[in-house]
Tab-separated table of C-alpha atoms in Angstrom:
chain	number	residue	atom	x	y	z
A	1	MET	CA	-50.228	18.084	-33.863
A	2	SER	CA	-52.019	17.077	-30.677
A	3	GLU	CA	-50.066	16.213	-27.547
A	4	TYR	CA	-51.918	12.884	-27.624
A	5	ASP	CA	-50.658	11.863	-31.079
A	6	PRO	CA	-47.508	10.164	-29.658
A	7	PHE	CA	-49.757	7.976	-27.494
A	8	ALA	CA	-51.673	6.544	-30.469
A	9	PRO	CA	-49.243	3.667	-31.225
A	10	ILE	CA	-49.208	2.471	-27.602
A	11	TYR	CA	-52.697	3.506	-26.497
A	12	ASP	CA	-54.169	0.007	-26.502
A	13	GLN	CA	-51.315	-1.229	-24.341
A	14	TRP	CA	-51.650	1.805	-22.077
A	15	SER	CA	-55.366	1.228	-21.548
A	16	GLU	CA	-55.454	-2.586	-21.489
A	17	HIS	CA	-56.056	-2.685	-17.728
A	18	MET	CA	-59.341	-0.843	-18.261
A	19	SER	CA	-61.899	-3.229	-19.733
A	20	GLU	CA	-64.768	-3.362	-17.248
A	21	ASP	CA	-66.043	-0.006	-18.523
A	22	VAL	CA	-66.984	-1.381	-21.950
A	23	PRO	CA	-70.089	-3.396	-20.880
A	24	PHE	CA	-71.263	-0.421	-18.825
A	25	TYR	CA	-71.212	1.960	-21.790
A	26	VAL	CA	-72.589	-0.719	-24.120
A	27	ASP	CA	-75.617	-1.148	-21.843
A	28	LEU	CA	-76.246	2.614	-21.814
A	29	ALA	CA	-75.979	2.677	-25.600
A	30	ARG	CA	-78.509	-0.142	-25.926
A	31	GLU	CA	-81.008	1.993	-24.006
A	32	ALA	CA	-80.366	5.116	-26.106
A	33	ASP	CA	-83.193	6.031	-28.465
A	34	GLY	CA	-81.234	8.277	-30.786
A	35	PRO	CA	-77.697	9.318	-31.745
A	36	ILE	CA	-74.757	8.177	-29.619
A	37	VAL	CA	-71.634	10.282	-29.134
A	38	GLU	CA	-68.292	9.423	-27.526
A	39	LEU	CA	-66.054	12.278	-26.388
A	40	ALA	CA	-62.304	11.549	-26.543
A	41	VAL	CA	-62.926	8.467	-28.668
A	42	GLY	CA	-59.195	7.768	-29.032
A	43	THR	CA	-58.491	4.604	-31.007
A	44	GLY	CA	-62.071	3.372	-30.675
A	45	ARG	CA	-61.447	1.107	-27.685
A	46	VAL	CA	-65.012	1.639	-26.421
A	47	ALA	CA	-66.788	3.009	-29.500
A	48	ILE	CA	-66.082	-0.063	-31.636
A	49	PRO	CA	-67.659	-2.580	-29.215
A	50	VAL	CA	-70.529	-0.149	-28.583
A	51	ALA	CA	-71.245	0.016	-32.314
A	52	ARG	CA	-70.744	-3.730	-32.754
A	53	GLU	CA	-72.943	-4.815	-29.847
A	54	THR	CA	-75.763	-2.334	-30.491
A	55	GLY	CA	-75.691	-2.148	-34.288
A	56	LYS	CA	-75.864	1.628	-33.938
A	57	ARG	CA	-73.684	4.332	-35.453
A	58	VAL	CA	-71.402	6.089	-32.986
A	59	VAL	CA	-70.118	9.629	-33.470
A	60	GLY	CA	-66.574	9.835	-32.096
A	61	ILE	CA	-65.003	13.170	-31.150
A	62	ASP	CA	-61.259	13.556	-30.612
A	63	ARG	CA	-58.655	16.250	-31.260
A	64	SER	CA	-55.858	13.788	-32.037
A	65	ALA	CA	-55.602	13.028	-35.748
A	66	ALA	CA	-53.298	10.105	-34.995
A	67	MET	CA	-55.785	8.537	-32.596
A	68	LEU	CA	-58.600	8.956	-35.129
A	69	ALA	CA	-56.505	7.363	-37.874
A	70	VAL	CA	-56.080	4.246	-35.741
A	71	ALA	CA	-59.798	4.270	-34.894
A	72	ARG	CA	-60.771	4.448	-38.585
A	73	GLU	CA	-58.551	1.493	-39.415
A	74	ARG	CA	-59.872	-0.602	-36.532
A	75	ALA	CA	-63.497	0.297	-37.233
A	76	ALA	CA	-63.062	-0.815	-40.848
A	77	GLU	CA	-61.506	-4.086	-39.705
A	78	ALA	CA	-64.395	-4.641	-37.273
A	79	GLY	CA	-67.003	-3.692	-39.877
A	80	VAL	CA	-68.691	-1.103	-37.674
A	81	ASP	CA	-70.014	2.370	-38.452
A	82	LEU	CA	-68.121	5.149	-36.678
A	83	ASP	CA	-68.508	8.803	-37.648
A	84	LEU	CA	-65.117	10.107	-36.493
A	85	ARG	CA	-64.601	13.859	-36.192
A	86	GLU	CA	-61.484	15.830	-35.321
A	87	GLN	CA	-62.912	18.329	-32.848
A	88	ASP	CA	-62.189	19.645	-29.380
A	89	MET	CA	-64.786	18.403	-26.891
A	90	ARG	CA	-64.977	21.910	-25.426
A	91	ASP	CA	-66.655	23.234	-28.561
A	92	PHE	CA	-67.926	20.188	-30.449
A	93	GLU	CA	-71.035	20.449	-32.597
A	94	LEU	CA	-73.545	17.826	-33.714
A	95	ASP	CA	-75.940	17.630	-36.637
A	96	GLU	CA	-78.780	16.371	-34.451
A	97	ALA	CA	-79.479	16.078	-30.752
A	98	ALA	CA	-77.983	13.021	-29.045
A	99	ALA	CA	-79.682	10.451	-26.837
A	100	LEU	CA	-76.388	9.535	-25.183
A	101	VAL	CA	-73.043	11.296	-24.807
A	102	TYR	CA	-70.347	9.453	-22.899
A	103	SER	CA	-66.663	9.973	-22.127
A	104	PRO	CA	-64.790	6.909	-20.856
A	105	PHE	CA	-61.350	6.254	-19.375
A	106	ARG	CA	-61.203	9.402	-17.235
A	107	SER	CA	-60.854	11.563	-20.315
A	108	LEU	CA	-62.483	14.622	-18.744
A	109	LEU	CA	-59.552	14.798	-16.322
A	110	HIS	CA	-57.315	15.906	-19.199
A	111	LEU	CA	-59.097	19.274	-19.136
A	112	PRO	CA	-56.936	21.665	-17.080
A	113	THR	CA	-59.496	23.959	-15.460
A	114	TRP	CA	-62.993	23.893	-14.059
A	115	GLY	CA	-63.861	26.368	-16.808
A	116	ASP	CA	-62.674	23.919	-19.457
A	117	LYS	CA	-64.821	21.196	-17.945
A	118	ARG	CA	-67.768	23.579	-17.786
A	119	CYS	CA	-67.411	24.244	-21.519
A	120	VAL	CA	-67.772	20.518	-22.134
A	121	PHE	CA	-70.784	20.191	-19.852
A	122	ASP	CA	-72.462	23.194	-21.488
A	123	ARG	CA	-71.863	21.729	-24.950
A	124	VAL	CA	-73.167	18.350	-23.831
A	125	ALA	CA	-76.314	19.899	-22.348
A	126	ALA	CA	-76.915	21.845	-25.551
A	127	SER	CA	-76.353	18.705	-27.643
A	128	LEU	CA	-78.604	16.288	-25.753
A	129	GLN	CA	-82.234	15.667	-26.566
A	130	PRO	CA	-84.713	15.930	-23.661
A	131	ASN	CA	-84.095	13.030	-21.247
A	132	GLY	CA	-80.776	12.351	-22.982
A	133	ARG	CA	-77.936	11.030	-20.836
A	134	PHE	CA	-74.335	12.069	-20.223
A	135	ALA	CA	-72.083	9.398	-18.688
A	136	TRP	CA	-68.411	9.486	-17.699
A	137	ASN	CA	-65.964	8.067	-15.207
A	138	ALA	CA	-63.013	9.525	-13.319
A	139	PHE	CA	-60.774	8.328	-10.532
A	140	VAL	CA	-61.264	9.445	-6.949
A	141	PHE	CA	-57.983	11.150	-6.109
A	142	ASP	CA	-56.105	9.508	-3.247
A	143	HIS	CA	-53.235	11.575	-1.822
A	144	ALA	CA	-51.621	8.533	-0.214
A	145	ILE	CA	-51.480	6.653	-3.510
A	146	ALA	CA	-50.249	9.729	-5.357
A	147	SER	CA	-47.490	10.331	-2.802
A	148	ARG	CA	-46.361	6.717	-3.018
A	149	LEU	CA	-46.159	6.833	-6.814
A	150	HIS	CA	-44.601	10.297	-7.066
A	151	GLY	CA	-41.343	10.138	-8.996
A	152	GLN	CA	-41.485	6.354	-9.311
A	153	HIS	CA	-40.545	4.792	-12.615
A	154	GLN	CA	-42.962	2.049	-13.667
A	155	GLU	CA	-42.551	-0.525	-16.407
A	156	LYS	CA	-46.245	-1.299	-16.903
A	157	PRO	CA	-48.401	-0.855	-18.847
A	158	VAL	CA	-45.610	0.924	-20.766
A	159	PRO	CA	-42.451	2.405	-19.196
A	160	HIS	CA	-43.339	5.751	-17.625
A	161	THR	CA	-42.893	8.038	-14.622
A	162	VAL	CA	-45.638	9.724	-12.594
A	163	ARG	CA	-45.193	13.026	-10.785
A	164	GLN	CA	-47.784	14.986	-8.888
A	165	ALA	CA	-48.206	18.743	-8.498
A	166	PRO	CA	-50.684	19.097	-5.609
A	167	HIS	CA	-50.653	22.903	-5.800
A	168	GLU	CA	-52.358	22.598	-9.195
A	169	SER	CA	-54.354	19.392	-8.556
A	170	ARG	CA	-52.304	17.881	-11.362
A	171	VAL	CA	-50.657	14.554	-12.115
A	172	ASP	CA	-48.007	14.460	-14.856
A	173	LEU	CA	-47.321	11.314	-16.858
A	174	GLU	CA	-44.142	11.002	-18.910
A	175	LEU	CA	-43.341	8.003	-21.056
A	176	ASP	CA	-39.750	6.882	-21.468
A	177	SER	CA	-40.179	7.843	-25.115
A	178	GLY	CA	-40.540	11.479	-24.014
A	179	ALA	CA	-44.276	11.796	-24.656
A	180	LYS	CA	-46.060	13.678	-21.878
A	181	THR	CA	-49.580	14.272	-20.732
A	182	SER	CA	-51.268	15.586	-17.583
A	183	ILE	CA	-54.527	15.088	-15.747
A	184	TRP	CA	-56.249	17.396	-13.273
A	185	TRP	CA	-58.336	15.663	-10.634
A	186	ALA	CA	-61.786	16.840	-9.533
A	187	THR	CA	-63.778	16.267	-6.357
A	188	LYS	CA	-67.327	15.000	-6.014
A	189	ASN	CA	-68.582	18.503	-5.276
A	190	GLU	CA	-66.838	19.895	-8.347
A	191	TRP	CA	-68.577	17.319	-10.524
A	192	LEU	CA	-71.903	18.118	-8.862
A	193	GLY	CA	-71.325	21.815	-9.544
A	194	LEU	CA	-70.635	21.139	-13.211
A	195	ILE	CA	-73.804	19.088	-13.501
A	196	GLU	CA	-75.868	21.821	-11.837
A	197	VAL	CA	-74.595	24.802	-13.837
A	198	ALA	CA	-75.129	22.911	-17.090
A	199	GLY	CA	-78.774	22.359	-16.181
A	200	LEU	CA	-78.413	18.587	-15.943
A	201	GLU	CA	-79.599	16.261	-13.196
A	202	VAL	CA	-77.855	13.364	-11.476
A	203	GLU	CA	-79.409	10.056	-12.430
A	204	ALA	CA	-76.797	7.886	-10.727
A	205	LEU	CA	-73.374	7.927	-9.116
A	206	TYR	CA	-71.758	4.522	-8.796
A	207	GLY	CA	-68.557	3.461	-7.104
A	208	ASP	CA	-67.620	1.143	-9.970
A	209	PHE	CA	-68.922	-0.153	-13.278
A	210	ASP	CA	-70.789	-3.005	-11.614
A	211	GLY	CA	-73.279	-0.517	-10.160
A	212	ARG	CA	-72.153	-0.716	-6.542
A	213	PRO	CA	-73.061	2.347	-4.462
A	214	PHE	CA	-70.551	5.176	-4.216
A	215	ASP	CA	-69.147	5.380	-0.678
A	216	GLU	CA	-66.043	6.298	1.300
A	217	ASP	CA	-64.134	3.302	-0.039
A	218	SER	CA	-64.842	4.038	-3.710
A	219	ARG	CA	-61.887	4.814	-5.936
A	220	GLU	CA	-63.835	5.548	-9.122
A	221	PHE	CA	-66.602	8.016	-9.937
A	222	VAL	CA	-69.039	6.515	-12.444
A	223	TRP	CA	-71.576	9.226	-13.239
A	224	VAL	CA	-74.799	9.226	-15.224
A	225	ALA	CA	-76.505	12.608	-15.634
A	226	ARG	CA	-79.703	13.361	-17.524
A	227	LYS	CA	-81.071	16.399	-19.338
A	228	PRO	CA	-84.518	17.179	-17.914
A	229	GLY	CA	-87.404	16.394	-20.202
């Protein structure tokens, strides 16, 4: 059982504040000339509209069987073609090289170490066709915001408590139901290092999904990397 299985019934409610990412990933998918892959597909929140709007099949990778079960049901209801696979994104395998791999909703932050993230980047680089793209987003960690929220109980989007562990660059999230998960933040230079060691190149870094430039006021990394042709 994955630690994310308990989040499957409430995932849509948990992620309802994040909607502006969908058009961004849909537009990238429209431009993809080949297979499309979503890492940490969850319940299909992004993959289903990507498949619906582009008419293309989307391969969805996730290690939570419960999340994938919800995604299968919703994809069938929407009449879209998702190829859902229970795999860990650190060692996923594809049948053919992808034109686009993307990972929305800050999913890469659930990987504890830089080494874990490097495994993903190496697998992505090996799985992309020449000139293929890798896109993802992650929050820009703000110590002031984290300190303000530390230990605070919040009712929305579902009742939960946030605690930070700065000595491990970690934020812990615990639902009132008892379900727990953690995220480990990464800096701009850490992301750049991961891109470089995987042999990818930066195509773009935006400060939000509307394409605004990334600057000192940005609170979201929106990355697009490319495998050299």
